[in-house]
Short mmCIF file of C-alpha atoms in Angstrom, two decimals:
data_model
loop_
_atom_site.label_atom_id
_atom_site.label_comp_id
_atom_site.label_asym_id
_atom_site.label_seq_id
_atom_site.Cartn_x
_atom_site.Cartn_y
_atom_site.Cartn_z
CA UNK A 1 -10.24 13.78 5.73
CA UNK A 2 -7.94 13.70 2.78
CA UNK A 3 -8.26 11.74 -0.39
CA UNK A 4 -6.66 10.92 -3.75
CA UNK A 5 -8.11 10.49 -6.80
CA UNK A 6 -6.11 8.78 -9.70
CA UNK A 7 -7.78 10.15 -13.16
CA UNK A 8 -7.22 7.04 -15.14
CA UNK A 9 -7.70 3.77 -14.49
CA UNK A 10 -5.27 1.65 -17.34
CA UNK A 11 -2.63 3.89 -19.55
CA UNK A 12 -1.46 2.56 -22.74
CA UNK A 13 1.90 3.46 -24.33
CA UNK A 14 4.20 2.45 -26.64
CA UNK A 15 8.04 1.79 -25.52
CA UNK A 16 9.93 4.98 -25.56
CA UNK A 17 7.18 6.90 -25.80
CA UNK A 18 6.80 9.55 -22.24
CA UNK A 19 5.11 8.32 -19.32
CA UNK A 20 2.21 10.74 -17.61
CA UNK A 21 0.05 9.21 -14.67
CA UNK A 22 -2.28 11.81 -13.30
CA UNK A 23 -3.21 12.30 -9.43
CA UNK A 24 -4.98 14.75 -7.70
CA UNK A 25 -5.36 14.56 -4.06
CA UNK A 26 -8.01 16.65 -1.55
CA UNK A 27 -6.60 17.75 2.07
CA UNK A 28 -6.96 20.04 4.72
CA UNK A 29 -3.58 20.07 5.58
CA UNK A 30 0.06 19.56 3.85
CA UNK A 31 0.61 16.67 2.77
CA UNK A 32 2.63 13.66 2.67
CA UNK A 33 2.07 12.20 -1.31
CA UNK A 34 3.85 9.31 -2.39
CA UNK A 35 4.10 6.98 -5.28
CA UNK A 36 4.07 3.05 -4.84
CA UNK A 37 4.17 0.79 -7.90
CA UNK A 38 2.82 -3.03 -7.65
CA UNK A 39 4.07 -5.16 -10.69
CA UNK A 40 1.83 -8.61 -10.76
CA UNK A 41 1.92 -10.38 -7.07
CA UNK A 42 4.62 -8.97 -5.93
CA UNK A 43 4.47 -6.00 -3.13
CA UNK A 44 4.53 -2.39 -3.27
CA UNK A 45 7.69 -1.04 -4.05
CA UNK A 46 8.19 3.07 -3.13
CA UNK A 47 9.38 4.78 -6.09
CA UNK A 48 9.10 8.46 -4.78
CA UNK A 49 7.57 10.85 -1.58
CA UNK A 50 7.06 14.18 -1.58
CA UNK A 51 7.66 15.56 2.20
CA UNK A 52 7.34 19.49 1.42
CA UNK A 53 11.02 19.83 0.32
CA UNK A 54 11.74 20.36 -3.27
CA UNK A 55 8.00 20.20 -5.55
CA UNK A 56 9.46 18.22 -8.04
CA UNK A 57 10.74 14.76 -6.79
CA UNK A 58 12.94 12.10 -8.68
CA UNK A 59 12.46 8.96 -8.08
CA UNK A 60 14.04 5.37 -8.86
CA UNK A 61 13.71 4.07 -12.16
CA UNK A 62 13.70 7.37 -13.95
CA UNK A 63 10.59 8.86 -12.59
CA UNK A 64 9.70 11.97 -10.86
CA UNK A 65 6.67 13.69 -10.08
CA UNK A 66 5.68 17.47 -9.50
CA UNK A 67 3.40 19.19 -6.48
CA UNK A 68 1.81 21.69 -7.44
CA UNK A 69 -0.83 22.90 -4.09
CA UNK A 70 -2.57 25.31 -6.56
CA UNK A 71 -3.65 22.70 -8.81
CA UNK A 72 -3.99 19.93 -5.76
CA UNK A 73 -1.86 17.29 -8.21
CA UNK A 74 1.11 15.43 -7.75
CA UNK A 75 1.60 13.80 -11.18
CA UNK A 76 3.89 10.99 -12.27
CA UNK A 77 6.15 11.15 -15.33
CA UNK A 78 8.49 9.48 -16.96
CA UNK A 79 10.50 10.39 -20.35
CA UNK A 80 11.17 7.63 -21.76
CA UNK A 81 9.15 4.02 -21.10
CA UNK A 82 10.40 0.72 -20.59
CA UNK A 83 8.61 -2.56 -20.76
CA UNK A 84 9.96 -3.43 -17.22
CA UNK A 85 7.51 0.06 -16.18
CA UNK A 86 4.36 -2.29 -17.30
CA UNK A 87 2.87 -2.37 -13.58
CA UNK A 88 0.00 -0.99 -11.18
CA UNK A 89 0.67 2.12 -9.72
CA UNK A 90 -0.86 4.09 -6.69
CA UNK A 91 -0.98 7.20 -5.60
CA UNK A 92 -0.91 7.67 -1.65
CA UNK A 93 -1.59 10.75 0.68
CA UNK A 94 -1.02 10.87 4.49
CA UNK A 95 -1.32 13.72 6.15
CA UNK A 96 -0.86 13.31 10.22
CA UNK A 97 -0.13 9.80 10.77
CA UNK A 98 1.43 7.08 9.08
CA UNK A 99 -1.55 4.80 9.56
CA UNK A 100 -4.04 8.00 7.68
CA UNK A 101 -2.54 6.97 3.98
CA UNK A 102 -5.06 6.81 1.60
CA UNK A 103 -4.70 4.74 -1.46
CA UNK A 104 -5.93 5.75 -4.80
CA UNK A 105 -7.34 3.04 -6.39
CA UNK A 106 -4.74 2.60 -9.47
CA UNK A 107 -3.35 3.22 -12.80
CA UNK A 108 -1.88 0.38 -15.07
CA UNK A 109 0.26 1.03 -17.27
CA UNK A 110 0.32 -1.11 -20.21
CA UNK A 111 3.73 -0.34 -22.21
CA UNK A 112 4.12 -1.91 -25.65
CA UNK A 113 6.67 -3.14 -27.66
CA UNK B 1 18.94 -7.21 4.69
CA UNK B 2 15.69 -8.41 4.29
CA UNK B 3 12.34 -6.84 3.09
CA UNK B 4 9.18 -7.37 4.92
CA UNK B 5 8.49 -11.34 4.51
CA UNK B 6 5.16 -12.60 4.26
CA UNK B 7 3.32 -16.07 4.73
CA UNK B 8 1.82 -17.79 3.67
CA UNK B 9 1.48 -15.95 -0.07
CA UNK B 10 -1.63 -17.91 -1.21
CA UNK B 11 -4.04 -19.40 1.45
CA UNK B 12 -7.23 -21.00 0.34
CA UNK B 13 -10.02 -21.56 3.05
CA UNK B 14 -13.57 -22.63 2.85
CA UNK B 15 -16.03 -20.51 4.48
CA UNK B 16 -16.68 -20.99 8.41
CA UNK B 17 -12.52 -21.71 8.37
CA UNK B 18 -9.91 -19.51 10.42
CA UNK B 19 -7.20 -17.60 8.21
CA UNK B 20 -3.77 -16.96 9.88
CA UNK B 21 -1.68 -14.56 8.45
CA UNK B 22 1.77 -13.56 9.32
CA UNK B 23 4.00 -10.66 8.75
CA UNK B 24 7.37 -10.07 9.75
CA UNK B 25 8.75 -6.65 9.68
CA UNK B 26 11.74 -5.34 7.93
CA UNK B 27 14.88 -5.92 10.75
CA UNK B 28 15.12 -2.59 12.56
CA UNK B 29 11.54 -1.58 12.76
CA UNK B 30 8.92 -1.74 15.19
CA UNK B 31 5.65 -0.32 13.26
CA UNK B 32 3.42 -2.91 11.25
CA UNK B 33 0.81 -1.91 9.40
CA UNK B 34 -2.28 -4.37 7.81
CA UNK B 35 -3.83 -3.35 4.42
CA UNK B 36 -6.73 -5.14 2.43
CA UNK B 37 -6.69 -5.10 -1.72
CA UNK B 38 -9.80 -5.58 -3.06
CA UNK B 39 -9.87 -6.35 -6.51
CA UNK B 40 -9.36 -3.36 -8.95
CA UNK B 41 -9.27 -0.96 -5.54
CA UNK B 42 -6.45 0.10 -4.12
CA UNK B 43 -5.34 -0.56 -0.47
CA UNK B 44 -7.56 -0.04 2.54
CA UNK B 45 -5.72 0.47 5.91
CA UNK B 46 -6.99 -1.93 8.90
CA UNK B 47 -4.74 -1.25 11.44
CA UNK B 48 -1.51 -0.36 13.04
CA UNK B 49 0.58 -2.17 15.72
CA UNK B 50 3.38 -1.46 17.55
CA UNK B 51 4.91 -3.89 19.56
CA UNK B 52 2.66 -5.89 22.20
CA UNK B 53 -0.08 -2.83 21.55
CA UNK B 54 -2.35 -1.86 18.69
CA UNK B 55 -2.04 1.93 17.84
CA UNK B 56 -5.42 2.40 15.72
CA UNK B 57 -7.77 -0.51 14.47
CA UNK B 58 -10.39 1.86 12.76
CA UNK B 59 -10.30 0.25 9.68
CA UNK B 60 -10.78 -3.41 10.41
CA UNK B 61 -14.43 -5.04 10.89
CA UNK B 62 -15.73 -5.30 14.20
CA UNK B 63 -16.44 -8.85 14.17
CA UNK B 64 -14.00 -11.79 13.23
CA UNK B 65 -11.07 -10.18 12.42
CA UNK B 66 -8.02 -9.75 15.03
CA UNK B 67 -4.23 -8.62 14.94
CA UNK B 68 -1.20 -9.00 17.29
CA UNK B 69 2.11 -8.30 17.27
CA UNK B 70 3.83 -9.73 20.25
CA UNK B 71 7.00 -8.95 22.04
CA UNK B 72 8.71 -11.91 19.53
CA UNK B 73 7.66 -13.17 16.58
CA UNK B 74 5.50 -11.71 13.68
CA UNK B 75 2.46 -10.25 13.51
CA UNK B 76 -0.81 -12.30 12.88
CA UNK B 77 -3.76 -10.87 10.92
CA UNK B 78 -6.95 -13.85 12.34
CA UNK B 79 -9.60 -14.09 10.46
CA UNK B 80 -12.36 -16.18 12.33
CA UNK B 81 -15.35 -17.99 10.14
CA UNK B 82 -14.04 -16.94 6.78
CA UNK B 83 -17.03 -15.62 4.05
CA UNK B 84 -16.41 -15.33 0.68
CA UNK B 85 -16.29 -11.56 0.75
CA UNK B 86 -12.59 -12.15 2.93
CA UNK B 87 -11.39 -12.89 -0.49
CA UNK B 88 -8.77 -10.67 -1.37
CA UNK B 89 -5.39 -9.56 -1.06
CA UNK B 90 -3.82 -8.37 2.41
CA UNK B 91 -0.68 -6.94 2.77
CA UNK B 92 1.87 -5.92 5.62
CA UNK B 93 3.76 -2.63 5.47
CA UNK B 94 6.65 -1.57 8.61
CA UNK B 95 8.26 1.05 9.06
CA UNK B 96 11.09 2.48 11.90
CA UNK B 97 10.43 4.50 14.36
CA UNK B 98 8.04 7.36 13.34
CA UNK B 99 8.51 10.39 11.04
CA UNK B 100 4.83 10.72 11.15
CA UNK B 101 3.30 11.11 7.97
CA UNK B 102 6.38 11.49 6.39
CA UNK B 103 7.23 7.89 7.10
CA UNK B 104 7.55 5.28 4.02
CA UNK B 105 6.18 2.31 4.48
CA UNK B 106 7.93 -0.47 3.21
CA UNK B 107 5.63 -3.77 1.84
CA UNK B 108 5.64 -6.87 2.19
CA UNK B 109 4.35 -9.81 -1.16
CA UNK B 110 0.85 -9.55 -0.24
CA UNK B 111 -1.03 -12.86 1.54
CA UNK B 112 -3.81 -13.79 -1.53
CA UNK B 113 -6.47 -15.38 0.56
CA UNK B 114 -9.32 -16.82 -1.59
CA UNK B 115 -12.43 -18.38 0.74
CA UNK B 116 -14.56 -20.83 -1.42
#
């Protein structure tokens, strides 16, 4: 069964400064990895998939993310942050099905000012 | 048009209560999927309807908990005899007709059900 693991629970930056959220997934076959952020009680809005096209995805909102199979990681970056990016984000694999996604269990990003 | 709409978005139930939650899909789509948010977890799939049938329930508890999406109207996520540990956050996702795992789901608010 597949599996995601999100390597840091709460990320702290300072406005302007680059964005890197770090996810590394487990699977026994390609995968489908996406990238969902939650900002407070609202839903989960997409911001990027990777669907074995292009490894390195761009996204809405000015990040993109890279697959790289040898190192299992699909990693989220971002230049340049923005106090709008302060949110929850989650890492998701599927890998047959739509209803096998597996969550990671989420990053917040704290941005300050 | 419109996202996926969700209702109520905060429902507060004692215990031994039902919980009724509702979901309607973005317009266009005909796959509805139920997730449960823990807190400081990420989402846990429960199950996945299509119209009048239920793909794959795997992920919701045997007892008390039900879904249905019928030929109108949106789907309900029942929860019968609600215990505190139903506290959390469920959400709906739908999505069009399949791509298979390459489909994005698109979610709705999130129901925040709290059981005292």
């Amino acid at each position: 069964a597949q599996s995601v693991t999100q390597l840091d629970s709460h990320v702290s930056v300072s406005e302007g400064t680059p964005v890197l959220l770090r996810c590394n997934y487990s699977s026994s076959y390609s995968p489908s990895l996406f990238w969902y952020v939650q900002h407070p009680n609202k839903g989960l809005q997409l911001l990027l998939k990777y669907t074995s096209a292009a490894t390195l995805v761009k996204g809405i909102n000015g990040f993109e993310a890279e697959f790289k199979k040898s190192e299992t990681s699909f990693h989220l970056t971002k230049p340049s942050a923005h106090m709008s990016d302060a949110a929850e984000y989650f890492c998701v694999v599927s890998v047959k099905a739509p209803n096998d996604m597996r969550f990671g269990a989420g990053t917040r990003l704290t941005v300050k000012p | 048009n419109a996202g996926v709409m969700q209702n109520p978005r905060h429902l507060v139930r004692r215990r031994g209560q039902e919980a009724r939650l509702r979901c309607s899909p973005m317009k266009g789509h005909s796959h509805v999927y139920w997730y449960r948010q823990l807190p400081e977890e990420g989402l846990k799939f429960m199950v996945y309807l299509q119209k009048e049938n239920i793909i794959d329930e795997s992920g919701m508890p045997k007892e008390r908990f039900s879904a249905e999406f019928p030929k109108e109207g949106p789907s309900i996520l029942r929860i019968q005899q609600v215990v505190r540990g139903d506290s959390a956050a469920y959400f709906c996702a739908s999505s069009p007709i399949g791509q298979g795992a390459r489909e994005t789901q698109y979610f709705g608010p999130g129901t925040r059900l709290l059981v005292l």
